[in-house]
Short mmCIF file of C-alpha atoms in Angstrom, two decimals:
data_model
loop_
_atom_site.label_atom_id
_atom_site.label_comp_id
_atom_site.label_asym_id
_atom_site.label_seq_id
_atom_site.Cartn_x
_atom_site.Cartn_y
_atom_site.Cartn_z
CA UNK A 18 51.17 -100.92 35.70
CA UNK A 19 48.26 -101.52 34.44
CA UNK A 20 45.08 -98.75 33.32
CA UNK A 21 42.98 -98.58 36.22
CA UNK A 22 46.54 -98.22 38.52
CA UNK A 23 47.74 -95.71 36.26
CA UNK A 24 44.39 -93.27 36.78
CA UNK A 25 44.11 -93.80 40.82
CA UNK A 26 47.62 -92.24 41.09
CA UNK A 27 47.09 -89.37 38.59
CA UNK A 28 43.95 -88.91 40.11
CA UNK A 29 45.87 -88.62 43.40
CA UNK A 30 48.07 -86.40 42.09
CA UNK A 31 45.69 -84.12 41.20
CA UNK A 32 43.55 -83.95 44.13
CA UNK A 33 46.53 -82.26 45.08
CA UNK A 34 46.94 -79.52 43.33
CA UNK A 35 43.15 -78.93 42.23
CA UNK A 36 42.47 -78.60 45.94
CA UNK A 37 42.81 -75.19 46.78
CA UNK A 38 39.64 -73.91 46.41
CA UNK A 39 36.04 -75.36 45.54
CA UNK A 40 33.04 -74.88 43.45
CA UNK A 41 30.57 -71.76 43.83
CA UNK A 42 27.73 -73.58 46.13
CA UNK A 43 25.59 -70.78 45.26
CA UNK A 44 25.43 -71.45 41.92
CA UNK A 45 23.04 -74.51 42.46
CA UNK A 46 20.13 -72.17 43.32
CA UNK A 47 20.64 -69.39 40.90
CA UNK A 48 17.91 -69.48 38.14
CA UNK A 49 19.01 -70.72 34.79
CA UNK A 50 18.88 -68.42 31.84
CA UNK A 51 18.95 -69.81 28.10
CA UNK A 52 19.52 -67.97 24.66
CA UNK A 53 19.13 -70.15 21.33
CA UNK A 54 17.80 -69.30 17.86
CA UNK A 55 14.89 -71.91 18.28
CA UNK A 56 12.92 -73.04 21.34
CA UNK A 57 10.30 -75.81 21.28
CA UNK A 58 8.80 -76.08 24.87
CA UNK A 59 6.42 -78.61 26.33
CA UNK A 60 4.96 -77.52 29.21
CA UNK A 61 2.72 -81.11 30.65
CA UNK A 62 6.76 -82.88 29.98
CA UNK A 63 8.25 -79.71 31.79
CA UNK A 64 10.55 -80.19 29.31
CA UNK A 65 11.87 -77.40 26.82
CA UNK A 66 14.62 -77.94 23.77
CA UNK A 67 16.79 -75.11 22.57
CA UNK A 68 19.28 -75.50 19.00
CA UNK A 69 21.14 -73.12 17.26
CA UNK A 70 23.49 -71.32 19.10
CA UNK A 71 22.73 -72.09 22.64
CA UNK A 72 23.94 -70.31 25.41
CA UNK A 73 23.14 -71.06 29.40
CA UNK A 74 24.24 -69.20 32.19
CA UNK A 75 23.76 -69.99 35.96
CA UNK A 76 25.40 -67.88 37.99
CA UNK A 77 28.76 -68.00 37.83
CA UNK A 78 28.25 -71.28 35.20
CA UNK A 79 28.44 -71.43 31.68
CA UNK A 80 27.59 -73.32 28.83
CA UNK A 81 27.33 -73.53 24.95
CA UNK A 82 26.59 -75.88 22.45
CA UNK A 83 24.41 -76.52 19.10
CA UNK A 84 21.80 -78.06 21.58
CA UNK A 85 20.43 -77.73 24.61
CA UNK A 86 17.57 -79.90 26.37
CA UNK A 87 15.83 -79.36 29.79
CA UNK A 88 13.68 -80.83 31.87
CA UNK A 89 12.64 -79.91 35.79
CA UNK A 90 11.35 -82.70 38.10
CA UNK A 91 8.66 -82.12 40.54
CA UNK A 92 10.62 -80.85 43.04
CA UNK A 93 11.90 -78.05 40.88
CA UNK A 94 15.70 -79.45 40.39
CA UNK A 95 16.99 -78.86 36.39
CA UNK A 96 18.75 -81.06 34.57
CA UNK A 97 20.13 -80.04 31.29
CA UNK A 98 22.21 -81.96 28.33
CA UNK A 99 24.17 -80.07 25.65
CA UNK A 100 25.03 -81.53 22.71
CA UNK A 101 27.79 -80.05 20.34
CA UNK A 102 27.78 -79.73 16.52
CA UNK A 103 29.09 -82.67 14.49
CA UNK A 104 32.90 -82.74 14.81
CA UNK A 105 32.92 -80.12 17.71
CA UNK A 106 32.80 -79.79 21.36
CA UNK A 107 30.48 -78.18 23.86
CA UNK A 108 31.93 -76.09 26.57
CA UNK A 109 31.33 -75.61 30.65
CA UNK A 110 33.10 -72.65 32.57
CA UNK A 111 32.21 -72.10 36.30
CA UNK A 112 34.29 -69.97 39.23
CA UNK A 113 35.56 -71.52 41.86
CA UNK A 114 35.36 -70.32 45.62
CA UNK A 115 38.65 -69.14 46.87
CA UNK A 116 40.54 -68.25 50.27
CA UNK A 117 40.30 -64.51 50.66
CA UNK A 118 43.16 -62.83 48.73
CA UNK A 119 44.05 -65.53 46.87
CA UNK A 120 43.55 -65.10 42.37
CA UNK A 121 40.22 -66.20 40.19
CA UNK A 122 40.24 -69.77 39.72
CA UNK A 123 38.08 -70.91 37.19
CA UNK A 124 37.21 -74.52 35.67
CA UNK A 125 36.70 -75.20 32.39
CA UNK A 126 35.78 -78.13 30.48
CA UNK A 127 35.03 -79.63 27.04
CA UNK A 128 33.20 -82.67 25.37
CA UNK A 129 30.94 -83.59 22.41
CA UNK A 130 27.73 -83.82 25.38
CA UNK A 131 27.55 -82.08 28.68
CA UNK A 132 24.77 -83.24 31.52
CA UNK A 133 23.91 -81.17 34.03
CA UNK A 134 22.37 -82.75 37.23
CA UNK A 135 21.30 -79.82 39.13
CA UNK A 136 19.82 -82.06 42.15
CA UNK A 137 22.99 -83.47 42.47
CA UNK A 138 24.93 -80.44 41.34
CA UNK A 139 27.51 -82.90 39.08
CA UNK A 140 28.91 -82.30 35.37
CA UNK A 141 29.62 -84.80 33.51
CA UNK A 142 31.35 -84.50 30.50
CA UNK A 143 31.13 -87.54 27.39
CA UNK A 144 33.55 -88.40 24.36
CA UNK A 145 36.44 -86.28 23.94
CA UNK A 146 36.37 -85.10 27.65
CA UNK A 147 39.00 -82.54 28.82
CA UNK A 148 38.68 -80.71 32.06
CA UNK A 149 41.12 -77.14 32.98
CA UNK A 150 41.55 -75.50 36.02
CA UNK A 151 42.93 -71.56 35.35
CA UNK A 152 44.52 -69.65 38.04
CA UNK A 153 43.48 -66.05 36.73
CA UNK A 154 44.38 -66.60 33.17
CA UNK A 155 47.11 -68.76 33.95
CA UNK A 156 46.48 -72.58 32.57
CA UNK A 157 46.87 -74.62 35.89
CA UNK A 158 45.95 -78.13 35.28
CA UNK A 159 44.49 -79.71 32.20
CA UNK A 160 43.29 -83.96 32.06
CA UNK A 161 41.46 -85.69 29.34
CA UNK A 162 39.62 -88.65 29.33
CA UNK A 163 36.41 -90.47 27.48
CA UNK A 164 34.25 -89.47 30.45
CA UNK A 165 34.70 -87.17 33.30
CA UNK A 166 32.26 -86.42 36.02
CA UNK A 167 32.47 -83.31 38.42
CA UNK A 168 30.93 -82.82 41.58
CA UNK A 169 30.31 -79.23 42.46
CA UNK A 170 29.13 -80.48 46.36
CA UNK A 171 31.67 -82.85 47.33
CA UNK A 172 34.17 -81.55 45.14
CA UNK A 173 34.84 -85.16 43.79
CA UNK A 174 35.74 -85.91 40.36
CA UNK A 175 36.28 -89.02 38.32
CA UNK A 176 38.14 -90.00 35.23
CA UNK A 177 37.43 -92.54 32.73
CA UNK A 178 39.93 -93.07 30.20
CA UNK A 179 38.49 -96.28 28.21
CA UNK A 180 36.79 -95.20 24.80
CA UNK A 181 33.44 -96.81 24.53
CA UNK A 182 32.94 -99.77 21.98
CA UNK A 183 33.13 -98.70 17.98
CA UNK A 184 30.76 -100.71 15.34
CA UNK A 185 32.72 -101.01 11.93
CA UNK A 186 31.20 -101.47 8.50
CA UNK A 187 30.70 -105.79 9.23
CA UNK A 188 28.76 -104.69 12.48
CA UNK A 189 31.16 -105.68 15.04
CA UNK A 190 32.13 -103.40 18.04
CA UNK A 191 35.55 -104.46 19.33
CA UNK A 192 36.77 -102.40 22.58
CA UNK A 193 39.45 -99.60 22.20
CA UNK A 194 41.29 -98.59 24.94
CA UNK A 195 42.05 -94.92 26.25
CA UNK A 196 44.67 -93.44 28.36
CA UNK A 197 43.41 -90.65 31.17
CA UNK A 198 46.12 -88.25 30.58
CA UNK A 199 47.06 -84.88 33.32
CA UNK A 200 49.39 -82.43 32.84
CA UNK A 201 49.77 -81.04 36.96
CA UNK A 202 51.56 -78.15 38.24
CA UNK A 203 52.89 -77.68 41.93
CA UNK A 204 51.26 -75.46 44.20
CA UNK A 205 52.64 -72.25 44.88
CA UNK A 206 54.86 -72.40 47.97
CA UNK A 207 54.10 -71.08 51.39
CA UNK A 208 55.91 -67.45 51.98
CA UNK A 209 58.86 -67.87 53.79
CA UNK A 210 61.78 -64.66 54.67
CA UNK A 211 61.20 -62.04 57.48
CA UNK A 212 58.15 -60.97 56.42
CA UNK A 213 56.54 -64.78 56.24
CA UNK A 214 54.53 -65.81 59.64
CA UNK A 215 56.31 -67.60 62.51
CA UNK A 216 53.96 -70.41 61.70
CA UNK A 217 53.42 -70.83 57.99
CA UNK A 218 50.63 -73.59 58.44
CA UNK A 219 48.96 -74.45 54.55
CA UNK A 220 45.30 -73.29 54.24
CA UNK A 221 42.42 -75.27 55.52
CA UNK A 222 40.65 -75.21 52.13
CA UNK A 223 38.36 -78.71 51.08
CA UNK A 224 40.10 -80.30 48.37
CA UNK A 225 39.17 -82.72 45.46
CA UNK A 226 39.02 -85.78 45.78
CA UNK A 227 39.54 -88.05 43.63
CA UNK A 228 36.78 -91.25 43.07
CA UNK A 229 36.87 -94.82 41.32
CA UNK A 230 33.63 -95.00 40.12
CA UNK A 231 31.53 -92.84 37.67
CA UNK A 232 29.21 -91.52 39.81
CA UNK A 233 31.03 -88.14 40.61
CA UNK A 234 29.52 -88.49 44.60
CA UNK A 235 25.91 -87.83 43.55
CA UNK A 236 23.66 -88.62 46.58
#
């Protein structure tokens, strides 16, 4: 079986059991609100650069890093890439949307640079990728990859598990592969007994999907 096999069927898998709930939609429209120890704005670029401690929140979104550098286009979309310190990882957290009743989900995810595409409402995360999904504070399902790209809109996401090219002391850059690796737990099953409904139908909920390509379903 060979790599790109392998990650179609995990990423099946995991559509799966990520699918019970999707991303907060109305997180794309919340402002975005930045806290750094140094800010060095430019505002003819629209462009402004945080370091030192950075911290953004959008609505229910969050992320931190050593880094952080914005820029809004003319149409007033952000777009935002956080870069950890050497030898660390930044860090994305956002809510998910979830059938009434049902527990917290949030999604949670880790890399040495984050982009934010706030037209397309994607994260993607580069080098050292891992992505989480928490049910409450219960660790759901947890994959890892060289790059993975979330779509908060179509609730796609995407996998790479090939490490990019290395360049060694006699300037070469041979390949190295990766591995996409998931560790997936089973949905909770429907209620069944007396008190369960006559017709225990699962939830309607959109699910993620999983994608072959990189581009996490931008439009």
């Amino acid at each position: 079986m060979n790599h790109r096999l392998l990650s179609i069927l995990l990423l099946t898998a995991m559509a799966c059991t990520f699918g019970v709930a999707h991303a907060e939609k109305a997180d794309r429209a919340k402002p975005m609100n930045i806290e750094a120890d140094a800010l060095r704005h430019d505002e003819l670029k629209q462009t402004s650069v945080f370091t030192g401690r950075v911290v953004m929140t959008k609505g229910s979104i969050v992320l931190r890093g050593a880094r952080l550098d914005v820029r809004q286009d003319a149409d007033g979309y952000q777009y935002g890439v956080v870069t950890a310190e050497a030898g660390k990882r930044a860090f994305f957290r956002q809510k998910r949307d979830t059938l009434p009743g049902a527990p917290d989900e949030f999604i949670e995810g880790e890399s040495e640079v984050i982009e934010y595409d706030g037209k397309a409402d994607n994260v993607r995360f580069i080098t050292r990728a891992e992505l989480r999904r928490y049910r409450g504070s219960v660790l759901n399902d947890e994959i890892t990859g060289a790059v993975i790209v979330y779509n908060n809109l179509t609730d796609v996401f995407s996998v790479d598990g090939q490490r990019r090219p290395s360049t060694n002391a006699a300037g070469d850059a041979p390949a190295t592969g990766g591995r996409v690796r998931a560790v997936l737990s089973p949905n909770d099953p429907p209620p069944t007994g007396p008190g369960a409904p006559a017709s225990a139908a699962p939830a309607s909920a959109p699910v993620l999907r999983p994608s072959n390509s990189l581009g996490g379903g931008a439009k």
